[in-house]
Structures are given as structure tokens and as C-alpha cells.
């Protein structure tokens, strides 16, 4: 498989273009052809060397300068080839097909094209000659200075010290926020399972995995007859690890094992552990292969033995825990309270020592730390070293954490921990990670948008049997797996649809990207100096900063600019732009796009959230465009020229505007289209609707149905015919959105059914009369969102027999019967159930929904009272979360209290202790009655109190009079 990287610059896409240019289509001059063959060979060798260098932590200045030269060379060669190929395409069009083609005008046109083509070839030959000279010079410089020759010598490229030392020997009173997770793991270790069990703590570097493991070790180690703690390095030294473990479990053997082989060490360790109850902690496991080797030394006995591992990589954690009794423990960041306690204790000695003037900037610094104990302690230590606590110093640190991370020795430990993860990335993933530095902090980065940009930049390699989109999604998932980015919007199929970058990790990758001239930033907290070399990727993150005078933009490949439109340079200044991301650019209009036709390399264009109204016809000149995002704009019609974009794969519209865009006539010629969303079928012509059926590559289709009449028969027939064609294609996701009550019954007649369909979504104020019968044959369907007028037995049978269903969102029209019983058959893999019907409750029998993890349902309190609010929640053995919307109309306060008590009791007794949320509807009238009743009771009590006071006062006067009379009589 081929890969790109930041270290390699444009190497992958360049190698393919060099081979393409050597083909017969471009008819190179002899000298240029020879030079390009030389360049291809030389660059392949440089690329291989750069791949080795990319794994080196902190190469010296000379090596970094040489790597930068190679990157810039690759970029310049690719830019030159792109310009040449574009000019050849422009000059090589067919001659005019009119009758005057043989006339003097036609002859003159041919001569003009020949001259232009010749000039283009001559220009390329001269440019390639100059680039060849640069290549030879760069190669000779490496040989002359022997750059990189000493990098792999023993003793080089080593860390100064293990950054975990302070953690391993930290005092327990200094730990913050660790009691709950340590107690949780302690309870797990103490259960009555006799077989060997493994728990793996997984999380981002710096979250405190080692600290947690050591605290558990301190708490429970004494309960085991044999215990040991050892750390695994990135490059596993198995003999060193085994000796470390043996020295703790068999101290009398230490003097004899210096010369032992690995096999002897494994046998001896197994012998020592075989008949003992042991606790082994293996810290910082980096690969599955490393764990498999360590596992060989740990015998599977029945002595209640336990093993704890820590890792940053989720797939490694899962490989450590293959059995049902094992557990993957995902460590959480510190919450806001414990983060403040740790921060202030380190700086001021106690949690309440922060002066008022530092409260706000403290919150901002802690927000950047995102609950990472390592980041909090490191930054707090830096601030604690200041002789005076000045607000200005803290604010300066806040905006310069990135540079401080690079240059301040107080943050060296944090930099080492973060860099371990970065340098452990495969060569190709470093580029994809560095690309995220274009986004401002706290950005929610959509998966599909991101991978389309990676593809546009040429970062994605070719892998046999997979589409480029599949390979790119694999890269995205691997960054999540390695805890480099945090997943967001995780769906029932386990796929994350978005991610964000931890603020501290973002600071690291921004500093790396700036160092390598991978990006140039304008605005935001990270303000770059004048770029060293050509600007390759530009992110304008905030105003009012403007571009530095003299900054050339003709080599920019990606532009991100979520700022006001007047801060965005004219598009005419960009020549080789591949990605134009203007999402959220305020004040952007069609006038700003008038020069867009010059962007002959543009592959990705996002105008999302710009509220632009019109796309210019020049959009049709972007022959390389692959993705167009016009969500949350005012665009209602695409220019007719767009149908000439034969490479366009994605047109995404809709969003908050509910998709008012008309399908363009001629859309059937856009055979590369894979995804269409937000198009209004009823505003489009029936011919355009018919043409949708010709798009055999279409995998995702989301339409709007805004017919507010009794029914548009022509459009219904056209859509039904199109659905029939798509049923035999590769359609995997279909969604229909409607805000009106018009009939959508024709979807019940989809034939032939879409055999590859995985997702069906009906977002409408309309209820289908039944579950479409064609769904019964769909073995790949994993997601259903559907509205049904009345759920019959046959409907339930269809749904429960779907073999792959993971998510069901079912909305029933009210009123229905009081309850629907979910039996202990069917729904074998359903993980998420969302049910809504105001008057109906779900009842779960034993063995029902064995895989269900999340339940969102409705309950009518009065109607559920006859069966004592028992819904069978205890039978949902995999449940992790439950959300209940309770309709309280006509219910008394005691009814509501009984309902809540029953639910809370059931959930508390559930072995999984699922998270619970109850939302009560219709409580206003009840509370009003309660308030009136309480007000009335208060008034009665006050009257009674006043009456009692009067009686008491009268009685008191009588007693005084009696006493006086008594004294008088005695006298």
C-alpha cells in the first residue's frame, strides 16, 4: 500500500503524476522525458529515507532543514506537473465540428493550438531541468554532510528520562479525583471468579492511566501472594521486562538470570506464578504483538489471579481482554471540580488559594487542559515557579502554550508523553493528524467532510479491494483507536461521525505543523511568524489580523477561513488550491466566487453556513471538483453547467434550510455521484426525478417532499420509477423528509426493493399505514427511523426478524393500546431503541432484546398504573442508558411519585447500573393544583396559629388573674 505523509509532502500523488506524464498522451520532449524518469527514481529513494526519518524524535537542525528542502521540492514538482497537464488539456480539445472547420479560421485555430502546446512542452522541459538540478543538489548535500547516518546508532534518539518516574513514586495524598475509578477497579478485582481475569485501562496520553494502576496496586497488592509492576517501552525489550517481573516475584533468582535466554526467563516466571494468586500490572502496552509475548509468561491458573494493563490504543486494550469476564476500562478526564483542586493545590498549596483576579484566566487554562492531569500539573508547575502571581503572566501563558510546549523545560515531561503518541503513528497518519491543525480549538470536525479533504489533498493511499473513501475512513478510525482524537456522534454501528482534538494535543500538532511549514495560521491563539518558504496551507481563524504584506498565495493547497468575508483574499490569488473550506464565512456572496474558474485543481468546496444565494455558472469550469457542500445556504437552484462536472461525487445541501434545492435537469449524466442530500423532489422537474435512477454509483440519497397539495401524482409516479431503478443499484442509505401531511404511501410499493439498503429514515409529520412489506427481505438493514399509524402483529414480526438491525426509531400515532409486549424472540442485535407513543408503554419479557444498550421510551403514568409501573426493564441484560418521557396528564402527585419510585428501584437493582433520565410532561396543571392546595393549607395553618395564639393569650391572662387572686386571698 502507498502512503503520503507530512514528511514526504506530496510524494504519493506526485509519484502517480510522474508516471501519468510519461504516458503517450502527453508526448514529452526527449530531454524532458529523461529528466522526469530521473526525478521519479530519485524521489522514490528520498521518500524511503524520509519515511525512516519521520519516526525519529527530535532530529537535529541539519536533518530538519534537509527534510524541509525535500518537501518543498516535491510540492514544486507537483505544481509544475499540474500546470502542464492542465494546459495540455486546455489546448488539446477537439477541433470545431462546424462546417467551417476546414476554412482559414479553422486552420488558424489549429495552428494556434499547436503553438500553445509546443510552448507548454518547452516550458515544462525548462522547469523540469531546473528541478532536476535542485534534486541533485539536495541529494549531494545529504551525502556531503552524512545527514541521518548517526540517527540509528546505539545511544542516539533516546529520552532523557522516563516521564512516568514521578507517577510511579507519587504519594497517595497528592492524588486527586482517583477514589471513584480506583474503587471501581478494586471491586472488580475482588469478585469471586477463580480464573485469570484481565482489565485494560485505555485512554489518551496524560489522563493518568499509570497513576490509576499504581494506586490500585497500592490498595490491593497485599491481598495477593505474588505481585509485580513492569512497564513496556515502545520497542519491547522482552528480556528486560521478564527480568523486571522476576526480580519482584522471585528475588532469590536475581543473581542467576543475567545470562538467561528469553525462553528460560519465561519458563521460570511461569513456574513462580503457576500455583499462586498473583497480581501483575503491565504498563503502557503499545501493540498487540507485545501483549501476546507478555501473555505467554502469565499462566492461566484458577487461583483468582488478576492482570492489569494500560495502553493508549483501544484495539490493544481489546486484544488484552478477549473473554467475557475481562474488562476494557476507559479512563475519563478529571471533572471541573477535581481539575480545579489539582491545579490550585499544585500552585497555592490548597484548593481555595486562588486570588479572585485569577479565577477567570484559571478557568480558561483549565479548559485547554481538558481534564488531563498531566497537562494540569505541568502548567501548574510552570505557573508555581513564577515569583509573583500576575494576571498578565497567566494570560500570556494561555495564548502561548504551544510555543511553551516546545521551549519551556518545565513542560518537557508533558511534551515527551504527547510526543510518544505522535511518533508512534504510522508514516501516513502523521499527515492526516497534522491536517487537523487547520481547525480552531474546540471544533467539531465531521468525519465525511474531513476524509473528503484528505482525499482532495492526496493524503490517502491505494489499497486493493477498497475504495479511497474506505481507506480514508480507516485512517480516521485509527486516529481514534490511538486516542489521538476524541470520537463524537457515535452511532449504533459503532462508527464515530465526528471528532475533536484535545486542546493540548492540538497545541502539539500545531507546533509540529508550523515547524514543518505544513500550515500557516492567521489569527486565533497560535499566530505564526512569516512562513519559512511558500505558504502551502492557510487557516484564517479570526480577525482583525490580515495577511502579511508580500505573502504569496499562489502555492496554497488548502484554505480554511471561517471569518468575515472581507478578510478572505480574492480567489484569483490562488492557483493550485485543492480544498476551499469557507464554512461559516460571514458576509460571503456570489461576488466572491467570480474568479473561481481559475481554481483548476479544486476538489473540495464548502460554502456551508455562508448563506450565499446563487452559485455562478463558472462552477462548471471546476472539472476536478469532487465534493460540494452547500448546507445552510440560501441556494435553491444549481446552475445548469454543474451537470458537466463528471468527477463530482458529493452534493450535500439542506441542513437548517430543510433542502429547498431543485434537482438540475441533466443530472443523469453525473455518473460519479455517490451522495445527494437536501433536494426537493416536488420543486424539481419530473425529468430530473427520472434521471436520478440512472445514477448507478449513488449510495446515499436524502430527499425532501414538500408537496402541500392532496398529492402530486406525476412526481409520485416518477419517484416510484426512480426507486425501482435504484433498487437494483448500490443504494445504501435513503432518507425522506417532509413537513406536510401529504401522503407518502407510495413508498410502500418500492419494487424491486433495495437489497443493499442499510439505513432508512422517514422524518415527516406523516404516518405510514404499516411497515413497508419490502423491508422483510432486507438482510443488510441496520438503521430504521419510521412513523406508523398502527402497529400490527405482522409489522412487529417484520421488524423483529431483520437480522442486522441495530437501531430502531419507532413513532406510533396516538392513541394505541395501553401496552405493547416485546417478547423474548427476535431483534437479535438491536442496540438502540427509541419508541414514542403518548398513550402506550412497552413491556419487556424475559430474554427480550439481549443486546439492547440504550432505551428511549414514553410512558403514560395513568395507563401504566394498573400493572404497578413494572415494564420488565430488569430483563434488558445489556442496558447501559434509559431515557423516559413520562406523560403525567390526569395523574396525581402520588401516582407520579409511585411511578418514579418504581423506575428508580428497578434501575438501582439492575446489574449494569444504567444511567437514567426521566422527563415529565404535563406537570404544570398538577403543580398548579399542588401550589393552590399548599397555599390553602398555609392559610389554614396561619388562621389556626392565630387562633391558637388568641387562646393561648386568653389562657395566660386567666392564669395571671388566678395567681393575683391567690396572693390576695393568702394575704
PDB file of N, CA and C in Angstrom, residues 527-597:
ATOM      1  N   UNK A 527      -0.416  32.435  16.578  1.00  0.00           N
ATOM      2  CA  UNK A 527      -0.117  33.363  15.494  1.00  0.00           C
ATOM      3  C   UNK A 527       1.265  33.031  14.958  1.00  0.00           C
ATOM      4  N   UNK A 528       1.313  32.630  13.701  1.00  0.00           N
ATOM      5  CA  UNK A 528       2.573  32.207  13.117  1.00  0.00           C
ATOM      6  C   UNK A 528       3.386  33.407  12.662  1.00  0.00           C
ATOM      7  N   UNK A 529       4.693  33.244  12.713  1.00  0.00           N
ATOM      8  CA  UNK A 529       5.559  34.243  12.114  1.00  0.00           C
ATOM      9  C   UNK A 529       5.500  34.078  10.598  1.00  0.00           C
ATOM     10  N   UNK A 530       6.240  34.907   9.902  1.00  0.00           N
ATOM     11  CA  UNK A 530       6.247  34.812   8.451  1.00  0.00           C
ATOM     12  C   UNK A 530       6.674  33.405   8.054  1.00  0.00           C
ATOM     13  N   UNK A 531       5.911  32.739   7.171  1.00  0.00           N
ATOM     14  CA  UNK A 531       6.201  31.338   6.855  1.00  0.00           C
ATOM     15  C   UNK A 531       7.587  31.169   6.270  1.00  0.00           C
ATOM     16  N   UNK A 532       8.218  30.048   6.627  1.00  0.00           N
ATOM     17  CA  UNK A 532       9.547  29.737   6.121  1.00  0.00           C
ATOM     18  C   UNK A 532       9.384  28.986   4.803  1.00  0.00           C
ATOM     19  N   UNK A 533       9.346  29.730   3.711  1.00  0.00           N
ATOM     20  CA  UNK A 533       9.091  29.115   2.414  1.00  0.00           C
ATOM     21  C   UNK A 533       7.713  29.492   1.925  1.00  0.00           C
ATOM     22  N   UNK A 534       7.261  28.779   0.918  1.00  0.00           N
ATOM     23  CA  UNK A 534       5.959  29.062   0.343  1.00  0.00           C
ATOM     24  C   UNK A 534       4.834  28.650   1.283  1.00  0.00           C
ATOM     25  N   UNK A 535       3.731  29.405   1.232  1.00  0.00           N
ATOM     26  CA  UNK A 535       2.550  29.051   2.020  1.00  0.00           C
ATOM     27  C   UNK A 535       1.853  27.898   1.322  1.00  0.00           C
ATOM     28  N   UNK A 536       1.692  26.778   2.038  1.00  0.00           N
ATOM     29  CA  UNK A 536       1.099  25.577   1.424  1.00  0.00           C
ATOM     30  C   UNK A 536      -0.342  25.362   1.875  1.00  0.00           C
ATOM     31  N   UNK A 537      -0.617  25.653   3.131  1.00  0.00           N
ATOM     32  CA  UNK A 537      -1.997  25.538   3.646  1.00  0.00           C
ATOM     33  C   UNK A 537      -2.234  26.722   4.565  1.00  0.00           C
ATOM     34  N   UNK A 538      -3.370  27.376   4.385  1.00  0.00           N
ATOM     35  CA  UNK A 538      -3.623  28.622   5.100  1.00  0.00           C
ATOM     36  C   UNK A 538      -4.928  28.515   5.875  1.00  0.00           C
ATOM     37  N   UNK A 539      -4.875  28.847   7.162  1.00  0.00           N
ATOM     38  CA  UNK A 539      -6.067  28.883   8.004  1.00  0.00           C
ATOM     39  C   UNK A 539      -6.208  30.279   8.588  1.00  0.00           C
ATOM     40  N   UNK A 540      -7.251  30.992   8.165  1.00  0.00           N
ATOM     41  CA  UNK A 540      -7.547  32.326   8.701  1.00  0.00           C
ATOM     42  C   UNK A 540      -8.623  32.121   9.762  1.00  0.00           C
ATOM     43  N   UNK A 541      -8.224  32.137  11.034  1.00  0.00           N
ATOM     44  CA  UNK A 541      -9.122  31.686  12.095  1.00  0.00           C
ATOM     45  C   UNK A 541      -9.900  32.806  12.757  1.00  0.00           C
ATOM     46  N   UNK A 542      -9.406  34.037  12.705  1.00  0.00           N
ATOM     47  CA  UNK A 542     -10.153  35.137  13.319  1.00  0.00           C
ATOM     48  C   UNK A 542      -9.574  36.458  12.866  1.00  0.00           C
ATOM     49  N   UNK A 543     -10.378  37.509  12.964  1.00  0.00           N
ATOM     50  CA  UNK A 543      -9.921  38.860  12.658  1.00  0.00           C
ATOM     51  C   UNK A 543      -9.412  39.520  13.929  1.00  0.00           C
ATOM     52  N   UNK A 544      -8.927  40.754  13.862  1.00  0.00           N
ATOM     53  CA  UNK A 544      -8.857  41.547  12.627  1.00  0.00           C
ATOM     54  C   UNK A 544      -7.530  41.412  11.890  1.00  0.00           C
ATOM     55  N   UNK A 545      -6.708  40.389  12.242  1.00  0.00           N
ATOM     56  CA  UNK A 545      -5.419  40.262  11.583  1.00  0.00           C
ATOM     57  C   UNK A 545      -5.602  40.065  10.080  1.00  0.00           C
ATOM     58  N   UNK A 546      -4.687  40.629   9.328  1.00  0.00           N
ATOM     59  CA  UNK A 546      -4.701  40.469   7.880  1.00  0.00           C
ATOM     60  C   UNK A 546      -3.439  39.739   7.451  1.00  0.00           C
ATOM     61  N   UNK A 547      -3.420  39.327   6.194  1.00  0.00           N
ATOM     62  CA  UNK A 547      -2.247  38.636   5.677  1.00  0.00           C
ATOM     63  C   UNK A 547      -1.054  39.576   5.692  1.00  0.00           C
ATOM     64  N   UNK A 548       0.109  38.992   5.975  1.00  0.00           N
ATOM     65  CA  UNK A 548       1.322  39.792   6.000  1.00  0.00           C
ATOM     66  C   UNK A 548       1.645  40.287   4.597  1.00  0.00           C
ATOM     67  N   UNK A 549       2.153  41.476   4.560  1.00  0.00           N
ATOM     68  CA  UNK A 549       2.459  42.082   3.267  1.00  0.00           C
ATOM     69  C   UNK A 549       3.505  41.251   2.533  1.00  0.00           C
ATOM     70  N   UNK A 550       3.235  40.989   1.263  1.00  0.00           N
ATOM     71  CA  UNK A 550       4.163  40.212   0.455  1.00  0.00           C
ATOM     72  C   UNK A 550       3.975  38.716   0.550  1.00  0.00           C
ATOM     73  N   UNK A 551       3.012  38.250   1.324  1.00  0.00           N
ATOM     74  CA  UNK A 551       2.768  36.816   1.441  1.00  0.00           C
ATOM     75  C   UNK A 551       2.159  36.288   0.142  1.00  0.00           C
ATOM     76  N   UNK A 552       2.871  35.381  -0.506  1.00  0.00           N
ATOM     77  CA  UNK A 552       2.395  34.820  -1.772  1.00  0.00           C
ATOM     78  C   UNK A 552       1.434  33.670  -1.514  1.00  0.00           C
ATOM     79  N   UNK A 553       0.326  33.651  -2.261  1.00  0.00           N
ATOM     80  CA  UNK A 553      -0.702  32.629  -2.078  1.00  0.00           C
ATOM     81  C   UNK A 553      -0.795  31.677  -3.268  1.00  0.00           C
ATOM     82  N   UNK A 554       0.099  31.809  -4.234  1.00  0.00           N
ATOM     83  CA  UNK A 554      -0.038  31.028  -5.456  1.00  0.00           C
ATOM     84  C   UNK A 554       0.291  29.547  -5.272  1.00  0.00           C
ATOM     85  N   UNK A 555       0.855  29.170  -4.110  1.00  0.00           N
ATOM     86  CA  UNK A 555       1.164  27.758  -3.857  1.00  0.00           C
ATOM     87  C   UNK A 555       0.258  27.137  -2.793  1.00  0.00           C
ATOM     88  N   UNK A 556      -0.781  27.860  -2.355  1.00  0.00           N
ATOM     89  CA  UNK A 556      -1.664  27.370  -1.291  1.00  0.00           C
ATOM     90  C   UNK A 556      -2.534  26.234  -1.821  1.00  0.00           C
ATOM     91  N   UNK A 557      -2.558  25.125  -1.085  1.00  0.00           N
ATOM     92  CA  UNK A 557      -3.335  23.951  -1.489  1.00  0.00           C
ATOM     93  C   UNK A 557      -4.657  23.844  -0.741  1.00  0.00           C
ATOM     94  N   UNK A 558      -4.702  24.323   0.499  1.00  0.00           N
ATOM     95  CA  UNK A 558      -5.934  24.305   1.298  1.00  0.00           C
ATOM     96  C   UNK A 558      -6.122  25.666   1.941  1.00  0.00           C
ATOM     97  N   UNK A 559      -7.361  26.159   1.872  1.00  0.00           N
ATOM     98  CA  UNK A 559      -7.715  27.416   2.537  1.00  0.00           C
ATOM     99  C   UNK A 559      -8.912  27.163   3.432  1.00  0.00           C
ATOM    100  N   UNK A 560      -8.733  27.400   4.732  1.00  0.00           N
ATOM    101  CA  UNK A 560      -9.820  27.345   5.711  1.00  0.00           C
ATOM    102  C   UNK A 560     -10.029  28.766   6.220  1.00  0.00           C
ATOM    103  N   UNK A 561     -11.267  29.252   6.148  1.00  0.00           N
ATOM    104  CA  UNK A 561     -11.500  30.638   6.542  1.00  0.00           C
ATOM    105  C   UNK A 561     -12.905  30.842   7.088  1.00  0.00           C
ATOM    106  N   UNK A 562     -13.143  30.488   8.360  1.00  0.00           N
ATOM    107  CA  UNK A 562     -14.467  30.709   8.967  1.00  0.00           C
ATOM    108  C   UNK A 562     -14.596  32.114   9.558  1.00  0.00           C
ATOM    109  N   UNK A 563     -14.189  33.135   8.802  1.00  0.00           N
ATOM    110  CA  UNK A 563     -14.181  34.510   9.312  1.00  0.00           C
ATOM    111  C   UNK A 563     -15.038  35.376   8.408  1.00  0.00           C
ATOM    112  N   UNK A 564     -15.015  36.670   8.640  1.00  0.00           N
ATOM    113  CA  UNK A 564     -15.772  37.584   7.798  1.00  0.00           C
ATOM    114  C   UNK A 564     -15.174  37.614   6.397  1.00  0.00           C
ATOM    115  N   UNK A 565     -16.075  37.752   5.417  1.00  0.00           N
ATOM    116  CA  UNK A 565     -15.670  37.589   4.021  1.00  0.00           C
ATOM    117  C   UNK A 565     -14.603  38.588   3.595  1.00  0.00           C
ATOM    118  N   UNK A 566     -14.598  39.798   4.168  1.00  0.00           N
ATOM    119  CA  UNK A 566     -13.635  40.807   3.705  1.00  0.00           C
ATOM    120  C   UNK A 566     -12.199  40.461   4.096  1.00  0.00           C
ATOM    121  N   UNK A 567     -12.026  39.477   5.007  1.00  0.00           N
ATOM    122  CA  UNK A 567     -10.683  39.044   5.388  1.00  0.00           C
ATOM    123  C   UNK A 567     -10.146  37.953   4.474  1.00  0.00           C
ATOM    124  N   UNK A 568     -11.002  37.409   3.600  1.00  0.00           N
ATOM    125  CA  UNK A 568     -10.583  36.342   2.701  1.00  0.00           C
ATOM    126  C   UNK A 568      -9.977  36.960   1.445  1.00  0.00           C
ATOM    127  N   UNK A 569      -8.752  36.587   1.084  1.00  0.00           N
ATOM    128  CA  UNK A 569      -8.138  37.149  -0.130  1.00  0.00           C
ATOM    129  C   UNK A 569      -8.933  36.766  -1.375  1.00  0.00           C
ATOM    130  N   UNK A 570      -8.829  37.533  -2.441  1.00  0.00           N
ATOM    131  CA  UNK A 570      -9.515  37.176  -3.687  1.00  0.00           C
ATOM    132  C   UNK A 570      -9.058  35.809  -4.194  1.00  0.00           C
ATOM    133  N   UNK A 571     -10.000  35.043  -4.718  1.00  0.00           N
ATOM    134  CA  UNK A 571      -9.675  33.702  -5.195  1.00  0.00           C
ATOM    135  C   UNK A 571      -8.715  33.730  -6.377  1.00  0.00           C
ATOM    136  N   UNK A 572      -8.630  34.865  -7.055  1.00  0.00           N
ATOM    137  CA  UNK A 572      -7.719  34.969  -8.195  1.00  0.00           C
ATOM    138  C   UNK A 572      -6.263  34.851  -7.770  1.00  0.00           C
ATOM    139  N   UNK A 573      -5.980  35.022  -6.450  1.00  0.00           N
ATOM    140  CA  UNK A 573      -4.607  34.907  -5.964  1.00  0.00           C
ATOM    141  C   UNK A 573      -4.187  33.459  -5.737  1.00  0.00           C
ATOM    142  N   UNK A 574      -5.142  32.559  -5.760  1.00  0.00           N
ATOM    143  CA  UNK A 574      -4.854  31.140  -5.538  1.00  0.00           C
ATOM    144  C   UNK A 574      -4.849  30.424  -6.888  1.00  0.00           C
ATOM    145  N   UNK A 575      -3.862  29.605  -7.101  1.00  0.00           N
ATOM    146  CA  UNK A 575      -3.759  28.946  -8.400  1.00  0.00           C
ATOM    147  C   UNK A 575      -3.871  27.420  -8.290  1.00  0.00           C
ATOM    148  N   UNK A 576      -3.287  26.847  -7.241  1.00  0.00           N
ATOM    149  CA  UNK A 576      -3.238  25.381  -7.136  1.00  0.00           C
ATOM    150  C   UNK A 576      -4.118  24.877  -5.994  1.00  0.00           C
ATOM    151  N   UNK A 577      -5.124  25.661  -5.616  1.00  0.00           N
ATOM    152  CA  UNK A 577      -5.975  25.306  -4.482  1.00  0.00           C
ATOM    153  C   UNK A 577      -6.728  24.000  -4.752  1.00  0.00           C
ATOM    154  N   UNK A 578      -6.674  23.090  -3.784  1.00  0.00           N
ATOM    155  CA  UNK A 578      -7.400  21.825  -3.875  1.00  0.00           C
ATOM    156  C   UNK A 578      -8.597  21.796  -2.928  1.00  0.00           C
ATOM    157  N   UNK A 579      -8.465  22.468  -1.776  1.00  0.00           N
ATOM    158  CA  UNK A 579      -9.516  22.500  -0.759  1.00  0.00           C
ATOM    159  C   UNK A 579      -9.858  23.946  -0.446  1.00  0.00           C
ATOM    160  N   UNK A 580     -11.133  24.303  -0.605  1.00  0.00           N
ATOM    161  CA  UNK A 580     -11.616  25.634  -0.231  1.00  0.00           C
ATOM    162  C   UNK A 580     -12.751  25.439   0.764  1.00  0.00           C
ATOM    163  N   UNK A 581     -12.433  25.638   2.046  1.00  0.00           N
ATOM    164  CA  UNK A 581     -13.396  25.431   3.118  1.00  0.00           C
ATOM    165  C   UNK A 581     -13.764  26.781   3.711  1.00  0.00           C
ATOM    166  N   UNK A 582     -14.929  27.304   3.322  1.00  0.00           N
ATOM    167  CA  UNK A 582     -15.402  28.602   3.786  1.00  0.00           C
ATOM    168  C   UNK A 582     -16.570  28.454   4.754  1.00  0.00           C
ATOM    169  N   UNK A 583     -16.664  27.315   5.417  1.00  0.00           N
ATOM    170  CA  UNK A 583     -17.787  27.066   6.317  1.00  0.00           C
ATOM    171  C   UNK A 583     -17.878  28.147   7.397  1.00  0.00           C
ATOM    172  N   UNK A 584     -19.048  28.788   7.465  1.00  0.00           N
ATOM    173  CA  UNK A 584     -19.277  29.817   8.464  1.00  0.00           C
ATOM    174  C   UNK A 584     -18.705  31.177   8.117  1.00  0.00           C
ATOM    175  N   UNK A 585     -18.228  31.362   6.902  1.00  0.00           N
ATOM    176  CA  UNK A 585     -17.660  32.642   6.479  1.00  0.00           C
ATOM    177  C   UNK A 585     -18.782  33.674   6.353  1.00  0.00           C
ATOM    178  N   UNK A 586     -18.761  34.675   7.207  1.00  0.00           N
ATOM    179  CA  UNK A 586     -19.870  35.634   7.291  1.00  0.00           C
ATOM    180  C   UNK A 586     -19.753  36.695   6.194  1.00  0.00           C
ATOM    181  N   UNK A 587     -20.906  36.997   5.578  1.00  0.00           N
ATOM    182  CA  UNK A 587     -20.941  38.035   4.559  1.00  0.00           C
ATOM    183  C   UNK A 587     -20.466  37.576   3.203  1.00  0.00           C
ATOM    184  N   UNK A 588     -20.327  36.279   3.029  1.00  0.00           N
ATOM    185  CA  UNK A 588     -19.846  35.749   1.754  1.00  0.00           C
ATOM    186  C   UNK A 588     -20.989  35.773   0.733  1.00  0.00           C
ATOM    187  N   UNK A 589     -20.680  36.163  -0.490  1.00  0.00           N
ATOM    188  CA  UNK A 589     -21.706  36.255  -1.527  1.00  0.00           C
ATOM    189  C   UNK A 589     -21.160  35.722  -2.838  1.00  0.00           C
ATOM    190  N   UNK A 590     -22.053  35.704  -3.860  1.00  0.00           N
ATOM    191  CA  UNK A 590     -21.658  35.178  -5.161  1.00  0.00           C
ATOM    192  C   UNK A 590     -20.556  36.018  -5.806  1.00  0.00           C
ATOM    193  N   UNK A 591     -20.437  37.298  -5.420  1.00  0.00           N
ATOM    194  CA  UNK A 591     -19.377  38.147  -5.988  1.00  0.00           C
ATOM    195  C   UNK A 591     -17.994  37.612  -5.631  1.00  0.00           C
ATOM    196  N   UNK A 592     -17.894  36.980  -4.480  1.00  0.00           N
ATOM    197  CA  UNK A 592     -16.594  36.444  -4.067  1.00  0.00           C
ATOM    198  C   UNK A 592     -16.182  35.220  -4.886  1.00  0.00           C
ATOM    199  N   UNK A 593     -17.118  34.649  -5.645  1.00  0.00           N
ATOM    200  CA  UNK A 593     -16.830  33.445  -6.429  1.00  0.00           C
ATOM    201  C   UNK A 593     -16.610  33.740  -7.908  1.00  0.00           C
ATOM    202  N   UNK A 594     -16.527  35.010  -8.278  1.00  0.00           N
ATOM    203  CA  UNK A 594     -16.491  35.332  -9.706  1.00  0.00           C
ATOM    204  C   UNK A 594     -15.195  34.859 -10.378  1.00  0.00           C
ATOM    205  N   UNK A 595     -14.138  34.645  -9.587  1.00  0.00           N
ATOM    206  CA  UNK A 595     -12.876  34.157 -10.160  1.00  0.00           C
ATOM    207  C   UNK A 595     -12.641  32.681  -9.855  1.00  0.00           C
ATOM    208  N   UNK A 596     -13.695  31.968  -9.494  1.00  0.00           N
ATOM    209  CA  UNK A 596     -13.499  30.583  -9.051  1.00  0.00           C
ATOM    210  C   UNK A 596     -13.016  29.681 -10.175  1.00  0.00           C
ATOM    211  N   UNK A 597     -13.243  30.082 -11.421  1.00  0.00           N
ATOM    212  CA  UNK A 597     -12.860  29.219 -12.540  1.00  0.00           C
ATOM    213  C   UNK A 597     -11.348  29.061 -12.663  1.00  0.00           C
TER     214      UNK A 597
END
